[in-house]
Structures are given as C-alpha cells and as structure tokens.
Tab-separated table of N, CA and C in Angstrom:
chain	number	residue	atom	x	y	z
A	1	MET	N	131.426	149.549	104.724
A	1	MET	CA	131.369	149.432	103.286
A	1	MET	C	130.248	150.293	102.710
A	2	LYS	N	129.109	150.305	103.403
A	2	LYS	CA	127.975	151.107	102.950
A	2	LYS	C	128.337	152.599	102.944
A	3	HIS	N	129.066	153.039	103.960
A	3	HIS	CA	129.487	154.444	104.038
A	3	HIS	C	130.432	154.796	102.887
A	4	VAL	N	131.363	153.912	102.579
A	4	VAL	CA	132.305	154.155	101.474
A	4	VAL	C	131.549	154.261	100.157
A	5	TRP	N	130.596	153.354	99.897
A	5	TRP	CA	129.812	153.405	98.672
A	5	TRP	C	129.002	154.703	98.601
A	6	ALA	N	128.405	155.115	99.719
A	6	ALA	CA	127.627	156.357	99.726
A	6	ALA	C	128.501	157.554	99.393
A	7	GLN	N	129.719	157.577	99.903
A	7	GLN	CA	130.638	158.688	99.603
A	7	GLN	C	131.110	158.645	98.157
A	8	ALA	N	131.376	157.467	97.641
A	8	ALA	CA	131.895	157.326	96.282
A	8	ALA	C	130.869	157.705	95.237
A	9	ARG	N	129.597	157.527	95.545
A	9	ARG	CA	128.590	157.808	94.539
A	9	ARG	C	128.024	159.219	94.626
A	10	LYS	N	128.547	160.031	95.529
A	10	LYS	CA	128.084	161.410	95.603
A	10	LYS	C	128.636	162.188	94.414
A	11	PRO	N	127.775	162.777	93.600
A	11	PRO	CA	128.203	163.454	92.388
A	11	PRO	C	129.266	164.544	92.546
A	12	PRO	N	129.292	165.355	93.622
A	12	PRO	CA	130.344	166.380	93.687
A	12	PRO	C	131.756	165.806	93.599
A	13	HIS	N	131.967	164.595	94.062
A	13	HIS	CA	133.287	163.985	93.967
A	13	HIS	C	133.588	163.532	92.540
A	14	GLN	N	132.550	163.325	91.768
A	14	GLN	CA	132.703	162.873	90.392
A	14	GLN	C	132.791	164.027	89.397
A	15	ASP	N	132.354	165.210	89.779
A	15	ASP	CA	132.221	166.329	88.850
A	15	ASP	C	133.471	166.631	88.027
A	16	PRO	N	134.655	166.744	88.625
A	16	PRO	CA	135.833	167.061	87.804
A	16	PRO	C	136.140	165.977	86.759
A	17	ILE	N	135.958	164.736	87.129
A	17	ILE	CA	136.223	163.647	86.187
A	17	ILE	C	135.246	163.709	85.027
A	18	TYR	N	133.986	163.874	85.338
A	18	TYR	CA	132.982	163.931	84.273
A	18	TYR	C	133.141	165.182	83.422
A	19	PHE	N	133.529	166.292	84.013
A	19	PHE	CA	133.773	167.498	83.218
A	19	PHE	C	134.846	167.222	82.166
A	20	ILE	N	135.933	166.585	82.571
A	20	ILE	CA	137.010	166.253	81.633
A	20	ILE	C	136.502	165.300	80.553
A	21	VAL	N	135.730	164.303	80.947
A	21	VAL	CA	135.166	163.355	79.981
A	21	VAL	C	134.257	164.081	78.986
A	22	TYR	N	133.418	164.986	79.464
A	22	TYR	CA	132.498	165.703	78.581
A	22	TYR	C	133.245	166.635	77.624
A	23	VAL	N	134.238	167.347	78.112
A	23	VAL	CA	135.026	168.227	77.239
A	23	VAL	C	135.753	167.398	76.182
A	24	ALA	N	136.346	166.286	76.605
A	24	ALA	CA	137.042	165.408	75.652
A	24	ALA	C	136.069	164.853	74.622
A	25	THR	N	134.858	164.540	75.034
A	25	THR	CA	133.848	164.023	74.113
A	25	THR	C	133.475	165.068	73.070
A	26	ALA	N	133.252	166.301	73.501
A	26	ALA	CA	132.941	167.375	72.553
A	26	ALA	C	134.114	167.609	71.598
A	27	TRP	N	135.323	167.610	72.132
A	27	TRP	CA	136.513	167.789	71.296
A	27	TRP	C	136.640	166.652	70.289
A	28	PHE	N	136.375	165.426	70.741
A	28	PHE	CA	136.429	164.277	69.850
A	28	PHE	C	135.380	164.415	68.749
A	29	GLY	N	134.210	164.944	69.082
A	29	GLY	CA	133.176	165.194	68.075
A	29	GLY	C	133.648	166.166	67.008
A	30	VAL	N	134.363	167.215	67.419
A	30	VAL	CA	134.929	168.159	66.446
A	30	VAL	C	135.936	167.442	65.554
A	31	TRP	N	136.741	166.610	66.155
A	31	TRP	CA	137.736	165.845	65.411
A	31	TRP	C	137.063	164.908	64.397
A	32	VAL	N	136.007	164.227	64.818
A	32	VAL	CA	135.268	163.336	63.918
A	32	VAL	C	134.630	164.135	62.788
A	33	LEU	N	134.159	165.326	63.091
A	33	LEU	CA	133.570	166.180	62.062
A	33	LEU	C	134.619	166.575	61.029
A	34	ALA	N	135.825	166.881	61.492
A	34	ALA	CA	136.903	167.287	60.588
A	34	ALA	C	137.492	166.102	59.818
A	35	GLN	N	137.643	164.963	60.484
A	35	GLN	CA	138.234	163.775	59.864
A	35	GLN	C	137.407	162.546	60.238
A	36	PRO	N	136.307	162.320	59.529
A	36	PRO	CA	135.441	161.193	59.884
A	36	PRO	C	136.148	159.844	59.703
A	37	PRO	N	135.849	158.893	60.573
A	37	PRO	CA	136.428	157.561	60.421
A	37	PRO	C	135.960	156.926	59.102
A	38	ARG	N	136.876	156.326	58.398
A	38	ARG	CA	136.540	155.700	57.111
A	38	ARG	C	135.508	154.591	57.286
A	39	THR	N	135.577	153.882	58.383
A	39	THR	CA	134.624	152.796	58.626
A	39	THR	C	133.196	153.327	58.649
A	40	VAL	N	132.986	154.436	59.340
A	40	VAL	CA	131.645	155.013	59.445
A	40	VAL	C	131.182	155.503	58.083
A	41	GLU	N	132.029	156.251	57.397
A	41	GLU	CA	131.641	156.786	56.089
A	41	GLU	C	131.419	155.681	55.058
A	42	ALA	N	132.274	154.664	55.087
A	42	ALA	CA	132.147	153.584	54.107
A	42	ALA	C	130.877	152.771	54.322
A	43	GLU	N	130.541	152.502	55.575
A	43	GLU	CA	129.375	151.665	55.876
A	43	GLU	C	128.060	152.433	55.807
A	44	TRP	N	128.017	153.620	56.403
A	44	TRP	CA	126.742	154.321	56.543
A	44	TRP	C	126.690	155.675	55.859
A	45	GLY	N	127.798	156.128	55.299
A	45	GLY	CA	127.811	157.374	54.550
A	45	GLY	C	128.155	158.588	55.382
A	46	PRO	N	128.426	159.710	54.702
A	46	PRO	CA	128.867	160.923	55.394
A	46	PRO	C	127.788	161.583	56.247
A	47	ILE	N	126.532	161.368	55.917
A	47	ILE	CA	125.459	161.986	56.710
A	47	ILE	C	125.437	161.399	58.116
A	48	VAL	N	125.565	160.092	58.230
A	48	VAL	CA	125.577	159.442	59.546
A	48	VAL	C	126.823	159.862	60.319
A	49	SER	N	127.944	159.932	59.629
A	49	SER	CA	129.189	160.342	60.275
A	49	SER	C	129.086	161.765	60.818
A	50	THR	N	128.504	162.659	60.026
A	50	THR	CA	128.330	164.045	60.467
A	50	THR	C	127.351	164.127	61.637
A	51	GLY	N	126.264	163.379	61.546
A	51	GLY	CA	125.286	163.376	62.640
A	51	GLY	C	125.879	162.844	63.925
A	52	TRP	N	126.641	161.775	63.809
A	52	TRP	CA	127.297	161.180	64.972
A	52	TRP	C	128.230	162.193	65.620
A	53	ALA	N	128.995	162.921	64.805
A	53	ALA	CA	129.910	163.938	65.334
A	53	ALA	C	129.137	165.041	66.065
A	54	TRP	N	128.029	165.488	65.482
A	54	TRP	CA	127.246	166.548	66.123
A	54	TRP	C	126.612	166.081	67.426
A	55	PHE	N	126.193	164.830	67.485
A	55	PHE	CA	125.678	164.295	68.754
A	55	PHE	C	126.749	164.365	69.841
A	56	LEU	N	127.984	164.025	69.481
A	56	LEU	CA	129.080	164.099	70.448
A	56	LEU	C	129.349	165.538	70.881
A	57	ILE	N	129.357	166.451	69.913
A	57	ILE	CA	129.636	167.860	70.215
A	57	ILE	C	128.540	168.454	71.102
A	58	VAL	N	127.293	168.286	70.696
A	58	VAL	CA	126.171	168.880	71.442
A	58	VAL	C	126.055	168.256	72.837
A	59	GLY	N	126.064	166.938	72.903
A	59	GLY	CA	125.941	166.272	74.200
A	59	GLY	C	127.090	166.589	75.131
A	60	GLY	N	128.327	166.539	74.617
A	60	GLY	CA	129.500	166.854	75.432
A	60	GLY	C	129.488	168.287	75.921
A	61	THR	N	129.078	169.214	75.063
A	61	THR	CA	129.046	170.634	75.434
A	61	THR	C	127.987	170.914	76.501
A	62	ILE	N	126.788	170.370	76.293
A	62	ILE	CA	125.716	170.576	77.284
A	62	ILE	C	126.134	170.012	78.641
A	63	CYS	N	126.626	168.789	78.632
A	63	CYS	CA	126.999	168.142	79.895
A	63	CYS	C	128.165	168.852	80.575
A	64	ALA	N	129.155	169.286	79.802
A	64	ALA	CA	130.303	170.004	80.388
A	64	ALA	C	129.859	171.331	80.992
A	65	ALA	N	128.906	171.988	80.332
A	65	ALA	CA	128.444	173.294	80.816
A	65	ALA	C	127.770	173.208	82.181
A	66	VAL	N	127.157	172.065	82.484
A	66	VAL	CA	126.434	171.941	83.757
A	66	VAL	C	127.049	170.914	84.699
A	67	ALA	N	128.224	170.420	84.388
A	67	ALA	CA	128.835	169.355	85.201
A	67	ALA	C	129.077	169.782	86.646
A	68	PHE	N	129.376	171.047	86.882
A	68	PHE	CA	129.654	171.515	88.239
A	68	PHE	C	128.439	172.147	88.908
A	69	THR	N	127.314	172.150	88.208
A	69	THR	CA	126.089	172.696	88.798
A	69	THR	C	125.271	171.546	89.369
A	70	ARG	N	124.145	171.872	89.934
A	70	ARG	CA	123.234	170.850	90.443
A	70	ARG	C	122.026	170.721	89.501
A	71	TRP	N	122.167	171.166	88.267
A	71	TRP	CA	121.080	171.085	87.287
A	71	TRP	C	121.147	169.732	86.596
A	72	TRP	N	120.869	168.708	87.323
A	72	TRP	CA	121.024	167.358	86.795
A	72	TRP	C	120.047	167.047	85.682
A	73	TRP	N	118.905	167.722	85.658
A	73	TRP	CA	117.947	167.493	84.582
A	73	TRP	C	118.533	167.943	83.254
A	74	VAL	N	119.346	169.010	83.256
A	74	VAL	CA	119.983	169.472	82.015
A	74	VAL	C	121.067	168.476	81.588
A	75	GLU	N	121.817	167.981	82.550
A	75	GLU	CA	122.849	166.993	82.242
A	75	GLU	C	122.222	165.722	81.660
A	76	ARG	N	121.070	165.328	82.199
A	76	ARG	CA	120.375	164.159	81.644
A	76	ARG	C	119.999	164.404	80.187
A	77	LEU	N	119.525	165.616	79.884
A	77	LEU	CA	119.181	165.953	78.496
A	77	LEU	C	120.421	165.871	77.598
A	78	GLY	N	121.569	166.331	78.108
A	78	GLY	CA	122.802	166.266	77.336
A	78	GLY	C	123.284	164.849	77.116
A	79	MET	N	122.887	163.952	78.011
A	79	MET	CA	123.296	162.557	77.857
A	79	MET	C	122.534	161.851	76.745
A	80	LEU	N	121.386	162.363	76.357
A	80	LEU	CA	120.621	161.741	75.270
A	80	LEU	C	121.403	161.725	73.956
A	81	PRO	N	121.961	162.861	73.508
A	81	PRO	CA	122.761	162.783	72.281
A	81	PRO	C	124.028	161.937	72.452
A	82	LEU	N	124.610	161.940	73.645
A	82	LEU	CA	125.788	161.095	73.879
A	82	LEU	C	125.425	159.617	73.752
A	83	ALA	N	124.310	159.239	74.352
A	83	ALA	CA	123.866	157.851	74.264
A	83	ALA	C	123.508	157.483	72.823
A	84	THR	N	122.927	158.413	72.084
A	84	THR	CA	122.603	158.171	70.678
A	84	THR	C	123.871	157.950	69.869
A	85	ALA	N	124.890	158.756	70.122
A	85	ALA	CA	126.167	158.587	69.424
A	85	ALA	C	126.795	157.243	69.760
A	86	LEU	N	126.777	156.874	71.034
A	86	LEU	CA	127.330	155.577	71.433
A	86	LEU	C	126.562	154.420	70.802
A	87	LEU	N	125.258	154.520	70.784
A	87	LEU	CA	124.435	153.456	70.214
A	87	LEU	C	124.686	153.322	68.711
A	88	SER	N	124.739	154.454	68.006
A	88	SER	CA	124.951	154.370	66.558
A	88	SER	C	126.347	153.855	66.232
A	89	TYR	N	127.360	154.360	66.905
A	89	TYR	CA	128.719	153.889	66.635
A	89	TYR	C	128.891	152.437	67.090
A	90	GLY	N	128.338	152.098	68.235
A	90	GLY	CA	128.412	150.722	68.715
A	90	GLY	C	127.749	149.755	67.745
A	91	SER	N	126.598	150.129	67.211
A	91	SER	CA	125.917	149.293	66.223
A	91	SER	C	126.781	149.100	64.990
A	92	LEU	N	127.403	150.177	64.553
A	92	LEU	CA	128.259	150.106	63.356
A	92	LEU	C	129.453	149.180	63.570
A	93	ILE	N	130.135	149.308	64.712
A	93	ILE	CA	131.330	148.475	64.893
A	93	ILE	C	130.971	147.015	65.115
A	94	ILE	N	129.832	146.753	65.723
A	94	ILE	CA	129.398	145.357	65.860
A	94	ILE	C	129.051	144.798	64.481
A	95	TRP	N	128.369	145.593	63.671
A	95	TRP	CA	128.053	145.188	62.301
A	95	TRP	C	129.345	144.918	61.524
A	96	ALA	N	130.295	145.835	61.613
A	96	ALA	CA	131.562	145.682	60.894
A	96	ALA	C	132.364	144.482	61.412
A	97	HIS	N	132.249	144.191	62.681
A	97	HIS	CA	132.967	143.053	63.251
A	97	HIS	C	132.561	141.743	62.576
A	98	PHE	N	131.274	141.631	62.288
A	98	PHE	CA	130.777	140.386	61.705
A	98	PHE	C	130.752	140.387	60.176
A	99	THR	N	130.846	141.545	59.540
A	99	THR	CA	130.715	141.587	58.081
A	99	THR	C	131.999	141.945	57.347
A	100	SER	N	133.062	142.293	58.057
A	100	SER	CA	134.306	142.646	57.382
A	100	SER	C	135.482	142.007	58.108
A	101	GLU	N	136.637	142.176	57.526
A	101	GLU	CA	137.840	141.594	58.116
A	101	GLU	C	138.248	142.343	59.377
A	102	GLY	N	138.964	141.641	60.230
A	102	GLY	CA	139.504	142.266	61.431
A	102	GLY	C	138.561	142.191	62.611
A	103	SER	N	139.108	142.496	63.749
A	103	SER	CA	138.352	142.454	64.993
A	103	SER	C	138.035	143.870	65.437
A	104	ARG	N	136.868	144.055	65.941
A	104	ARG	CA	136.450	145.351	66.491
A	104	ARG	C	136.251	145.245	67.999
A	105	SER	N	136.891	144.275	68.626
A	105	SER	CA	136.702	144.031	70.058
A	105	SER	C	137.124	145.224	70.904
A	106	MET	N	138.251	145.824	70.596
A	106	MET	CA	138.725	146.970	71.385
A	106	MET	C	137.787	148.163	71.234
A	107	GLN	N	137.321	148.423	70.024
A	107	GLN	CA	136.382	149.519	69.821
A	107	GLN	C	135.086	149.272	70.584
A	108	THR	N	134.638	148.024	70.577
A	108	THR	CA	133.431	147.677	71.317
A	108	THR	C	133.629	147.919	72.808
A	109	TRP	N	134.804	147.566	73.314
A	109	TRP	CA	135.110	147.783	74.731
A	109	TRP	C	135.052	149.277	75.067
A	110	VAL	N	135.597	150.130	74.216
A	110	VAL	CA	135.588	151.575	74.477
A	110	VAL	C	134.156	152.106	74.485
A	111	VAL	N	133.326	151.639	73.576
A	111	VAL	CA	131.924	152.054	73.559
A	111	VAL	C	131.215	151.599	74.837
A	112	LEU	N	131.464	150.375	75.259
A	112	LEU	CA	130.863	149.881	76.499
A	112	LEU	C	131.359	150.663	77.717
A	113	LEU	N	132.610	151.055	77.701
A	113	LEU	CA	133.155	151.881	78.780
A	113	LEU	C	132.449	153.236	78.825
A	114	GLY	N	132.245	153.845	77.665
A	114	GLY	CA	131.501	155.104	77.614
A	114	GLY	C	130.080	154.948	78.117
A	115	ALA	N	129.438	153.851	77.740
A	115	ALA	CA	128.081	153.588	78.210
A	115	ALA	C	128.066	153.388	79.723
A	116	ALA	N	129.089	152.738	80.250
A	116	ALA	CA	129.183	152.534	81.699
A	116	ALA	C	129.347	153.868	82.431
A	117	LEU	N	130.137	154.775	81.869
A	117	LEU	CA	130.305	156.096	82.489
A	117	LEU	C	128.973	156.836	82.562
A	118	ILE	N	128.212	156.790	81.495
A	118	ILE	CA	126.898	157.439	81.496
A	118	ILE	C	125.978	156.772	82.529
A	119	ALA	N	125.996	155.452	82.577
A	119	ALA	CA	125.138	154.732	83.518
A	119	ALA	C	125.486	155.061	84.967
A	120	VAL	N	126.768	155.141	85.281
A	120	VAL	CA	127.193	155.469	86.653
A	120	VAL	C	126.764	156.882	87.009
A	121	ARG	N	126.940	157.809	86.083
A	121	ARG	CA	126.550	159.189	86.358
A	121	ARG	C	125.043	159.285	86.578
A	122	LEU	N	124.273	158.629	85.727
A	122	LEU	CA	122.819	158.648	85.895
A	122	LEU	C	122.399	158.007	87.211
A	123	ALA	N	123.041	156.922	87.579
A	123	ALA	CA	122.709	156.241	88.844
A	123	ALA	C	123.057	157.105	90.043
A	124	SER	N	124.088	157.934	89.911
A	124	SER	CA	124.515	158.741	91.051
A	124	SER	C	123.544	159.862	91.388
A	125	PHE	N	122.771	160.315	90.417
A	125	PHE	CA	121.765	161.325	90.756
A	125	PHE	C	120.353	160.903	90.364
A	126	ARG	N	120.136	159.618	90.402
A	126	ARG	CA	118.808	159.063	90.144
A	126	ARG	C	117.817	159.602	91.179
A	127	GLY	N	116.673	160.025	90.688
A	127	GLY	CA	115.625	160.471	91.596
A	127	GLY	C	115.642	161.955	91.920
A	128	TYR	N	116.615	162.693	91.425
A	128	TYR	CA	116.705	164.126	91.713
A	128	TYR	C	116.730	164.920	90.411
A	129	ALA	N	116.032	166.043	90.379
A	129	ALA	CA	116.097	166.938	89.232
A	129	ALA	C	117.257	167.915	89.429
A	130	TYR	N	117.439	168.322	90.680
A	130	TYR	CA	118.537	169.221	91.025
A	130	TYR	C	119.435	168.467	91.986
A	131	GLY	N	120.014	169.129	92.959
A	131	GLY	CA	120.830	168.441	93.940
A	131	GLY	C	119.973	167.734	94.977
A	132	PRO	N	120.554	166.770	95.698
A	132	PRO	CA	119.795	166.122	96.773
A	132	PRO	C	119.563	167.100	97.907
A	133	PRO	N	118.569	166.868	98.730
A	133	PRO	CA	118.314	167.799	99.847
A	133	PRO	C	119.511	167.831	100.789
A	134	THR	N	119.792	169.014	101.268
A	134	THR	CA	120.877	169.170	102.230
A	134	THR	C	120.379	168.815	103.611
A	135	ASP	N	121.274	168.766	104.566
A	135	ASP	CA	120.882	168.461	105.938
A	135	ASP	C	119.909	169.497	106.487
A	136	ARG	N	120.069	170.746	106.029
A	136	ARG	CA	119.193	171.817	106.501
A	136	ARG	C	117.792	171.699	105.930
A	137	GLU	N	117.653	171.064	104.738
A	137	GLU	CA	116.338	170.965	104.109
A	137	GLU	C	115.553	169.757	104.616
A	138	GLY	N	116.197	168.880	105.336
A	138	GLY	CA	115.477	167.743	105.875
A	138	GLY	C	115.878	166.533	105.172
C-alpha cells in the first residue's frame, strides 16, 4: 500500500491532469471576464468580478506554463491567485447561500473540489523548490 501511495503522489504522473485543469481554469477566467456571473456582480460589483476573472486567468496561465517542468516554486506562485479566486468566490457563494433564495450547495462543492486539487498538488511536491533528487543525486 505504501508503494502504491508513493507512486500515485509522484507529480510526473499528475502533470497531464493538472495541465488540463490549469488550461481550463484560465479559459474559464476569460469566460468570466466576458460574461460575469450575475451573482458576483450583484453582490460585490463588477470590480470584484473582473478581479476574480483575472486571478483565474493569471494563475491558470502561470501554472499551465510550468506544469510539465520541475519549477515547482513557479507553480506555487501561480497557485496563489488561484487560491485567492477560490476563496473570494467561495466566500460569495456561502454568503449568498444564507442571504438569498436557493441553495448554493453544488457551487460550494465545486469550490471545495478545486481547493482539494490545489492541496493535493501542493502536498505532492512539498519540500522541494524544483524536482526531487534523482537516484543519481543521492
């Protein structure tokens, strides 16, 4: 079981999945910029909606650009705007859940799923700025 977990958490096996997630995130940011969600604009205004979209675009682009490299420190930097976007949108939907009609449970689940993806990626290269040492390096 320990061997399976060690293999599953090695970032090279995750790279294609995360690349797709990062590209989709940047694309979604462009979409939000073009057609902001009414909930975001109504509650917090167009400035927050635009900022949220740019966080998605910048973070997704940075992370996608280095997803196949071993420059994990750059990917960590790209995750900061992604986490900021998730936190701001998550705060908004939780606020809207309690202050307006309807349920925001599904939206909350999607935000938590995004946060889990970031957490797993960060955990997979915790402790390294670049790639882990190879067998030849000791």
